[in-house]
Amino acid sequence: MRDRENAGKAGSGTVSPGAAPEARGSAPALAREALEIAAGYAFSGPALDLGALLWDGRCLPDAQIRVPLAVLNRHGLVAGATGTGKTKTLQLVAEQLSAQGVPVFLADIKGDLSGIAAPGQSNDKVRSRTAEVHQQWAGTGCPAEFYALGGIGHGIPVRATITSFGPVLLSKVLQLNQTQEQSLGLIFHYADTKGLELVDLKDLRAVVAFLTSDEGRAELKNIGGLSTATAGVILRSLTAFEAQGMADFFGEPEFDTSELLRTAADGRGVVSVLELAAVQDRPQLFSTFLMWLLVDLFHDLPEVGDADRPKLVFFFDEAHLLFDDASKAFLDSITQTVRLIRSKGVGVFFVTQTPKDVPADVLGQLGNRVQHALRAFTPDDQKALRATVKTFPNSAYDLEELLTGLGTGEAVVTVLSEKGAPTPVAATRLRAPESLMGPIEAGALERAVTSSGLYGRYAQAVDRESAYERLQASRGAKGPDEMREAVTAGERGAGARRAEQKEQPSVVEQVVGSGMFKSLARSIGTQIGREITRSVFGTARRRR
């Protein structure tokens, strides 16, 4: 392969940006370069078909661009300007993963990915594209489950308890500064040790209110470094957060992230589509909720090393929202999770407009790249374009010119080979998805949701006794000593029940066979005496 500066050749399917004039008449040289690129994508094992090579303005259908199935847990990036085809790329990859028996998670920001469950419809554009890339196209839908945060939207409700969500992720949602984040961590620690289970927002608000009250102020000294003023700021943030209608996202039954790892009866991987269109105006919330899903999976999955296929591929759309205004500790935790979850068999693809939206330490973990067209209308755009070019390995293309001339459904691709080495950079005309490119009808979506076997498990919210109820009951105490005695009763009871657990089965073991109460059992198990262990994100580790 020649360096980009020395070669400066090739382009998109509609123009030939960057093709050096002196090279245009050198057909054998062009063919040799194209053959070298194509040879880099000739894999022996199972692979996903992305499309056909573009070279010097021509589509070469015999030079197929592919990505090995085994390297999809090495993470990836799908980037490009608005309207360049990123969503269709997600759909193309997701349906092929499903066909190979790999479950997929899709964050549906715009509400147009539900069509992955229905067969695609042929038209002139589809026929033209499939003929160009020699694709044997047949309309096919994927087995799919549809979810919605807190049940806001069309989908099975996805909720998390405050305890499992943890202080670090919650601080990101509440937009707390570093000092306030650390103070929230102390509040969680206090609740953990006192047996005050935090299920929903009113539980946490009740604990903070108690700690800032006359009866509970003395407790602040015992947990160290938490000022009344900081606790008050956290309390006001929680109250405002709840007033904005955010309470529905936290509670029980808590979603079991192992549901994302299922396969259908025919062996195809289930595509889990989380609808986020109804919460687009709450970007901090949904981006952090997606991170909770990923971290929860990381806690529970065993190490598998290098497997022949991933256990799950997770697409993180609008990824820049996760990193905006994030603390250094938060970014460090994301980097660590992305680095380590690969060995659990989970691949993560970040979807955003430019690579600069992703921190360098995270970007360095992303081995597979699909870069759609970029715009260079402003000085900032041009700067972003140059920064993007620098993130690619040496190329036979003039990437600065190529990336501004790609058409919709075209991209620059480089992936990891089966040996773990980067493949040559390849301009690619992508295949057409075989599922419906657009949302399914609202009635069909509603039927798919209510007929799911998971609907009865998660649809109805449950509000059982937790920190709020316990603190409300303690208001009947006669004085501060009785108040604190009521607050710490759970801690003493937990200690006694821990001793009993040595002689009799836990509640979790007694009810684990009941799908309806699977989520509740995990939380009840915490209450009856299992110590809460928190991760680098402050999320609670739970036994499945």
PDB file of C-alpha atoms in Angstrom, residues 302-486:
ATOM      1  CA  PRO A 302     -18.022 -14.500  32.635  1.00  0.00           C
ATOM      2  CA  GLU A 303     -14.684 -14.149  30.887  1.00  0.00           C
ATOM      3  CA  VAL A 304     -14.608 -15.896  27.509  1.00  0.00           C
ATOM      4  CA  GLY A 305     -11.416 -14.555  25.929  1.00  0.00           C
ATOM      5  CA  ASP A 306     -11.249 -14.739  22.144  1.00  0.00           C
ATOM      6  CA  ALA A 307     -14.413 -16.508  20.977  1.00  0.00           C
ATOM      7  CA  ASP A 308     -15.440 -17.369  17.417  1.00  0.00           C
ATOM      8  CA  ARG A 309     -18.384 -14.959  17.684  1.00  0.00           C
ATOM      9  CA  PRO A 310     -19.512 -12.283  20.139  1.00  0.00           C
ATOM     10  CA  LYS A 311     -22.216 -12.896  22.736  1.00  0.00           C
ATOM     11  CA  LEU A 312     -23.755  -9.502  22.030  1.00  0.00           C
ATOM     12  CA  VAL A 313     -23.053  -6.467  19.869  1.00  0.00           C
ATOM     13  CA  PHE A 314     -24.195  -3.202  21.431  1.00  0.00           C
ATOM     14  CA  PHE A 315     -24.781  -0.107  19.252  1.00  0.00           C
ATOM     15  CA  PHE A 316     -24.476   3.147  21.204  1.00  0.00           C
ATOM     16  CA  ASP A 317     -26.135   5.838  19.054  1.00  0.00           C
ATOM     17  CA  GLU A 318     -25.542   9.573  19.571  1.00  0.00           C
ATOM     18  CA  ALA A 319     -22.430   8.593  21.511  1.00  0.00           C
ATOM     19  CA  HIS A 320     -21.230  12.177  21.936  1.00  0.00           C
ATOM     20  CA  LEU A 321     -24.021  12.728  24.479  1.00  0.00           C
ATOM     21  CA  LEU A 322     -22.352  10.242  26.803  1.00  0.00           C
ATOM     22  CA  PHE A 323     -19.071  12.138  26.790  1.00  0.00           C
ATOM     23  CA  ASP A 324     -20.341  15.731  26.859  1.00  0.00           C
ATOM     24  CA  ASP A 325     -19.486  17.459  30.158  1.00  0.00           C
ATOM     25  CA  ALA A 326     -18.305  14.179  31.663  1.00  0.00           C
ATOM     26  CA  SER A 327     -15.900  14.202  34.601  1.00  0.00           C
ATOM     27  CA  LYS A 328     -12.451  12.650  34.277  1.00  0.00           C
ATOM     28  CA  ALA A 329     -13.469   9.866  36.646  1.00  0.00           C
ATOM     29  CA  PHE A 330     -16.498   9.115  34.486  1.00  0.00           C
ATOM     30  CA  LEU A 331     -14.423   9.013  31.291  1.00  0.00           C
ATOM     31  CA  ASP A 332     -11.830   6.796  32.964  1.00  0.00           C
ATOM     32  CA  SER A 333     -14.590   4.389  33.972  1.00  0.00           C
ATOM     33  CA  ILE A 334     -15.996   4.274  30.425  1.00  0.00           C
ATOM     34  CA  THR A 335     -12.522   3.583  29.050  1.00  0.00           C
ATOM     35  CA  GLN A 336     -11.962   0.765  31.524  1.00  0.00           C
ATOM     36  CA  THR A 337     -15.364  -0.799  30.822  1.00  0.00           C
ATOM     37  CA  VAL A 338     -14.878  -0.690  27.042  1.00  0.00           C
ATOM     38  CA  ARG A 339     -11.396  -2.141  27.361  1.00  0.00           C
ATOM     39  CA  LEU A 340     -12.413  -5.035  29.595  1.00  0.00           C
ATOM     40  CA  ILE A 341     -15.849  -5.971  28.277  1.00  0.00           C
ATOM     41  CA  ARG A 342     -14.262  -7.298  25.076  1.00  0.00           C
ATOM     42  CA  SER A 343     -13.063 -10.340  27.010  1.00  0.00           C
ATOM     43  CA  LYS A 344     -16.677 -10.923  28.121  1.00  0.00           C
ATOM     44  CA  GLY A 345     -17.651 -11.392  24.468  1.00  0.00           C
ATOM     45  CA  VAL A 346     -19.471  -8.062  24.066  1.00  0.00           C
ATOM     46  CA  GLY A 347     -18.739  -5.722  21.184  1.00  0.00           C
ATOM     47  CA  VAL A 348     -19.587  -2.017  21.460  1.00  0.00           C
ATOM     48  CA  PHE A 349     -20.083   0.232  18.434  1.00  0.00           C
ATOM     49  CA  PHE A 350     -20.229   3.973  19.053  1.00  0.00           C
ATOM     50  CA  VAL A 351     -22.294   5.894  16.516  1.00  0.00           C
ATOM     51  CA  THR A 352     -21.668   9.612  16.137  1.00  0.00           C
ATOM     52  CA  GLN A 353     -20.827  12.312  13.589  1.00  0.00           C
ATOM     53  CA  THR A 354     -17.030  12.531  13.846  1.00  0.00           C
ATOM     54  CA  PRO A 355     -14.356  10.502  15.650  1.00  0.00           C
ATOM     55  CA  LYS A 356     -13.419  13.586  17.667  1.00  0.00           C
ATOM     56  CA  ASP A 357     -16.730  13.161  19.528  1.00  0.00           C
ATOM     57  CA  VAL A 358     -15.171  10.117  21.220  1.00  0.00           C
ATOM     58  CA  PRO A 359     -12.273  10.604  23.690  1.00  0.00           C
ATOM     59  CA  ALA A 360      -8.906   9.433  22.409  1.00  0.00           C
ATOM     60  CA  ASP A 361      -8.547   6.698  25.045  1.00  0.00           C
ATOM     61  CA  VAL A 362     -11.894   5.211  24.020  1.00  0.00           C
ATOM     62  CA  LEU A 363     -11.277   5.719  20.296  1.00  0.00           C
ATOM     63  CA  GLY A 364      -8.057   3.749  20.633  1.00  0.00           C
ATOM     64  CA  GLN A 365     -10.109   0.697  21.680  1.00  0.00           C
ATOM     65  CA  LEU A 366     -12.275   0.718  18.529  1.00  0.00           C
ATOM     66  CA  GLY A 367     -10.782  -1.700  16.018  1.00  0.00           C
ATOM     67  CA  ASN A 368     -13.489  -1.536  13.317  1.00  0.00           C
ATOM     68  CA  ARG A 369     -14.370   1.667  11.465  1.00  0.00           C
ATOM     69  CA  VAL A 370     -17.136   2.638   9.044  1.00  0.00           C
ATOM     70  CA  GLN A 371     -16.747   6.307   8.172  1.00  0.00           C
ATOM     71  CA  HIS A 372     -19.510   7.892   6.096  1.00  0.00           C
ATOM     72  CA  ALA A 373     -19.189  11.254   4.364  1.00  0.00           C
ATOM     73  CA  LEU A 374     -18.197  14.385   6.245  1.00  0.00           C
ATOM     74  CA  ARG A 375     -19.026  17.985   5.398  1.00  0.00           C
ATOM     75  CA  ALA A 376     -16.388  20.716   5.180  1.00  0.00           C
ATOM     76  CA  PHE A 377     -18.488  23.859   4.866  1.00  0.00           C
ATOM     77  CA  THR A 378     -16.931  25.752   7.789  1.00  0.00           C
ATOM     78  CA  PRO A 379     -13.435  26.087   9.300  1.00  0.00           C
ATOM     79  CA  ASP A 380     -14.544  23.866  12.181  1.00  0.00           C
ATOM     80  CA  ASP A 381     -15.764  21.247   9.690  1.00  0.00           C
ATOM     81  CA  GLN A 382     -12.425  21.335   7.886  1.00  0.00           C
ATOM     82  CA  LYS A 383     -10.570  20.918  11.168  1.00  0.00           C
ATOM     83  CA  ALA A 384     -12.756  17.923  12.068  1.00  0.00           C
ATOM     84  CA  LEU A 385     -12.133  16.434   8.615  1.00  0.00           C
ATOM     85  CA  ARG A 386      -8.368  16.659   8.993  1.00  0.00           C
ATOM     86  CA  ALA A 387      -8.565  15.147  12.477  1.00  0.00           C
ATOM     87  CA  THR A 388     -10.639  12.261  11.126  1.00  0.00           C
ATOM     88  CA  VAL A 389      -8.125  11.522   8.359  1.00  0.00           C
ATOM     89  CA  LYS A 390      -5.341  11.262  10.935  1.00  0.00           C
ATOM     90  CA  THR A 391      -7.196   8.483  12.750  1.00  0.00           C
ATOM     91  CA  PHE A 392      -6.961   6.131   9.754  1.00  0.00           C
ATOM     92  CA  PRO A 393      -3.973   3.936   8.885  1.00  0.00           C
ATOM     93  CA  ASN A 394      -1.983   4.704   5.724  1.00  0.00           C
ATOM     94  CA  SER A 395      -4.251   4.734   2.702  1.00  0.00           C
ATOM     95  CA  ALA A 396      -4.046   4.571  -1.065  1.00  0.00           C
ATOM     96  CA  TYR A 397      -6.769   7.228  -1.154  1.00  0.00           C
ATOM     97  CA  ASP A 398      -6.699  10.971  -0.688  1.00  0.00           C
ATOM     98  CA  LEU A 399      -9.009  10.695   2.294  1.00  0.00           C
ATOM     99  CA  GLU A 400      -9.618  14.400   2.786  1.00  0.00           C
ATOM    100  CA  GLU A 401     -11.089  14.673  -0.678  1.00  0.00           C
ATOM    101  CA  LEU A 402     -12.703  11.244  -0.658  1.00  0.00           C
ATOM    102  CA  LEU A 403     -14.626  11.768   2.598  1.00  0.00           C
ATOM    103  CA  THR A 404     -16.283  14.928   1.301  1.00  0.00           C
ATOM    104  CA  GLY A 405     -17.326  13.251  -1.968  1.00  0.00           C
ATOM    105  CA  LEU A 406     -18.892  10.015  -0.728  1.00  0.00           C
ATOM    106  CA  GLY A 407     -22.559   9.522  -1.574  1.00  0.00           C
ATOM    107  CA  THR A 408     -25.324   8.291   0.691  1.00  0.00           C
ATOM    108  CA  GLY A 409     -24.768   4.631   1.501  1.00  0.00           C
ATOM    109  CA  GLU A 410     -21.040   4.836   0.805  1.00  0.00           C
ATOM    110  CA  ALA A 411     -18.309   4.752   3.434  1.00  0.00           C
ATOM    111  CA  VAL A 412     -14.615   4.342   4.096  1.00  0.00           C
ATOM    112  CA  VAL A 413     -14.012   1.052   5.894  1.00  0.00           C
ATOM    113  CA  THR A 414     -11.149  -0.475   7.813  1.00  0.00           C
ATOM    114  CA  VAL A 415     -11.593  -3.444  10.181  1.00  0.00           C
ATOM    115  CA  LEU A 416      -9.442  -5.927  12.026  1.00  0.00           C
ATOM    116  CA  SER A 417      -8.443  -9.025  10.142  1.00  0.00           C
ATOM    117  CA  GLU A 418      -8.731 -12.508  11.606  1.00  0.00           C
ATOM    118  CA  LYS A 419      -5.138 -12.074  12.816  1.00  0.00           C
ATOM    119  CA  GLY A 420      -5.989  -8.801  14.553  1.00  0.00           C
ATOM    120  CA  ALA A 421      -4.180  -6.505  12.074  1.00  0.00           C
ATOM    121  CA  PRO A 422      -5.946  -3.528  10.443  1.00  0.00           C
ATOM    122  CA  THR A 423      -7.173  -4.146   6.910  1.00  0.00           C
ATOM    123  CA  PRO A 424      -6.386  -1.703   4.079  1.00  0.00           C
ATOM    124  CA  VAL A 425      -8.627   1.357   3.958  1.00  0.00           C
ATOM    125  CA  ALA A 426     -11.416   0.646   1.456  1.00  0.00           C
ATOM    126  CA  ALA A 427     -13.971   3.015  -0.031  1.00  0.00           C
ATOM    127  CA  THR A 428     -17.134   0.916  -0.070  1.00  0.00           C
ATOM    128  CA  ARG A 429     -20.565   1.008  -1.647  1.00  0.00           C
ATOM    129  CA  LEU A 430     -22.625  -0.570   1.111  1.00  0.00           C
ATOM    130  CA  ARG A 431     -25.256  -3.260   0.675  1.00  0.00           C
ATOM    131  CA  ALA A 432     -28.958  -2.607   1.143  1.00  0.00           C
ATOM    132  CA  PRO A 433     -30.591  -3.849   4.366  1.00  0.00           C
ATOM    133  CA  GLU A 434     -33.041  -6.697   3.820  1.00  0.00           C
ATOM    134  CA  SER A 435     -35.393  -5.578   6.584  1.00  0.00           C
ATOM    135  CA  LEU A 436     -37.775  -2.639   6.324  1.00  0.00           C
ATOM    136  CA  MET A 437     -35.910   0.676   6.051  1.00  0.00           C
ATOM    137  CA  GLY A 438     -38.257   2.700   8.233  1.00  0.00           C
ATOM    138  CA  PRO A 439     -40.614   2.210  11.189  1.00  0.00           C
ATOM    139  CA  ILE A 440     -43.330  -0.408  11.228  1.00  0.00           C
ATOM    140  CA  GLU A 441     -46.939   0.682  11.752  1.00  0.00           C
ATOM    141  CA  ALA A 442     -47.874   1.732  15.279  1.00  0.00           C
ATOM    142  CA  GLY A 443     -50.495  -1.006  15.546  1.00  0.00           C
ATOM    143  CA  ALA A 444     -48.042  -3.723  14.548  1.00  0.00           C
ATOM    144  CA  LEU A 445     -45.493  -2.365  17.016  1.00  0.00           C
ATOM    145  CA  GLU A 446     -48.039  -2.352  19.830  1.00  0.00           C
ATOM    146  CA  ARG A 447     -49.015  -5.946  19.072  1.00  0.00           C
ATOM    147  CA  ALA A 448     -45.366  -7.002  19.037  1.00  0.00           C
ATOM    148  CA  VAL A 449     -44.841  -5.425  22.455  1.00  0.00           C
ATOM    149  CA  THR A 450     -47.928  -6.790  24.208  1.00  0.00           C
ATOM    150  CA  SER A 451     -47.520 -10.291  22.761  1.00  0.00           C
ATOM    151  CA  SER A 452     -43.945 -10.592  24.022  1.00  0.00           C
ATOM    152  CA  GLY A 453     -43.281 -13.066  26.790  1.00  0.00           C
ATOM    153  CA  LEU A 454     -41.435 -10.302  28.655  1.00  0.00           C
ATOM    154  CA  TYR A 455     -44.369  -7.909  28.747  1.00  0.00           C
ATOM    155  CA  GLY A 456     -46.065  -9.523  31.741  1.00  0.00           C
ATOM    156  CA  ARG A 457     -42.776  -9.525  33.635  1.00  0.00           C
ATOM    157  CA  TYR A 458     -41.937  -5.830  33.298  1.00  0.00           C
ATOM    158  CA  ALA A 459     -45.060  -3.915  32.256  1.00  0.00           C
ATOM    159  CA  GLN A 460     -46.561  -3.251  35.692  1.00  0.00           C
ATOM    160  CA  ALA A 461     -44.500  -1.071  38.057  1.00  0.00           C
ATOM    161  CA  VAL A 462     -44.169  -2.289  41.659  1.00  0.00           C
ATOM    162  CA  ASP A 463     -43.695  -0.006  44.663  1.00  0.00           C
ATOM    163  CA  ARG A 464     -42.712  -2.085  47.679  1.00  0.00           C
ATOM    164  CA  GLU A 465     -41.367  -1.025  51.070  1.00  0.00           C
ATOM    165  CA  SER A 466     -37.946   0.563  50.828  1.00  0.00           C
ATOM    166  CA  ALA A 467     -36.055   3.563  52.238  1.00  0.00           C
ATOM    167  CA  TYR A 468     -38.891   6.065  51.756  1.00  0.00           C
ATOM    168  CA  GLU A 469     -41.479   3.954  53.546  1.00  0.00           C
ATOM    169  CA  ARG A 470     -39.084   3.090  56.368  1.00  0.00           C
ATOM    170  CA  LEU A 471     -38.183   6.726  56.958  1.00  0.00           C
ATOM    171  CA  GLN A 472     -41.832   7.760  56.757  1.00  0.00           C
ATOM    172  CA  ALA A 473     -42.667   5.197  59.453  1.00  0.00           C
ATOM    173  CA  SER A 474     -39.831   6.470  61.642  1.00  0.00           C
ATOM    174  CA  ARG A 475     -41.461   9.914  61.835  1.00  0.00           C
ATOM    175  CA  GLY A 476     -43.650   8.520  64.578  1.00  0.00           C
ATOM    176  CA  ALA A 477     -40.612   8.152  66.835  1.00  0.00           C
ATOM    177  CA  LYS A 478     -40.485  10.342  69.936  1.00  0.00           C
ATOM    178  CA  GLY A 479     -37.042  11.893  69.464  1.00  0.00           C
ATOM    179  CA  PRO A 480     -33.721  11.888  67.576  1.00  0.00           C
ATOM    180  CA  ASP A 481     -32.475   8.751  69.321  1.00  0.00           C
ATOM    181  CA  GLU A 482     -35.594   6.812  68.381  1.00  0.00           C
ATOM    182  CA  MET A 483     -35.395   8.201  64.824  1.00  0.00           C
ATOM    183  CA  ARG A 484     -31.851   6.946  64.341  1.00  0.00           C
ATOM    184  CA  GLU A 485     -32.834   3.667  65.996  1.00  0.00           C
ATOM    185  CA  ALA A 486     -35.598   3.233  63.401  1.00  0.00           C
TER     186      ALA A 486
END
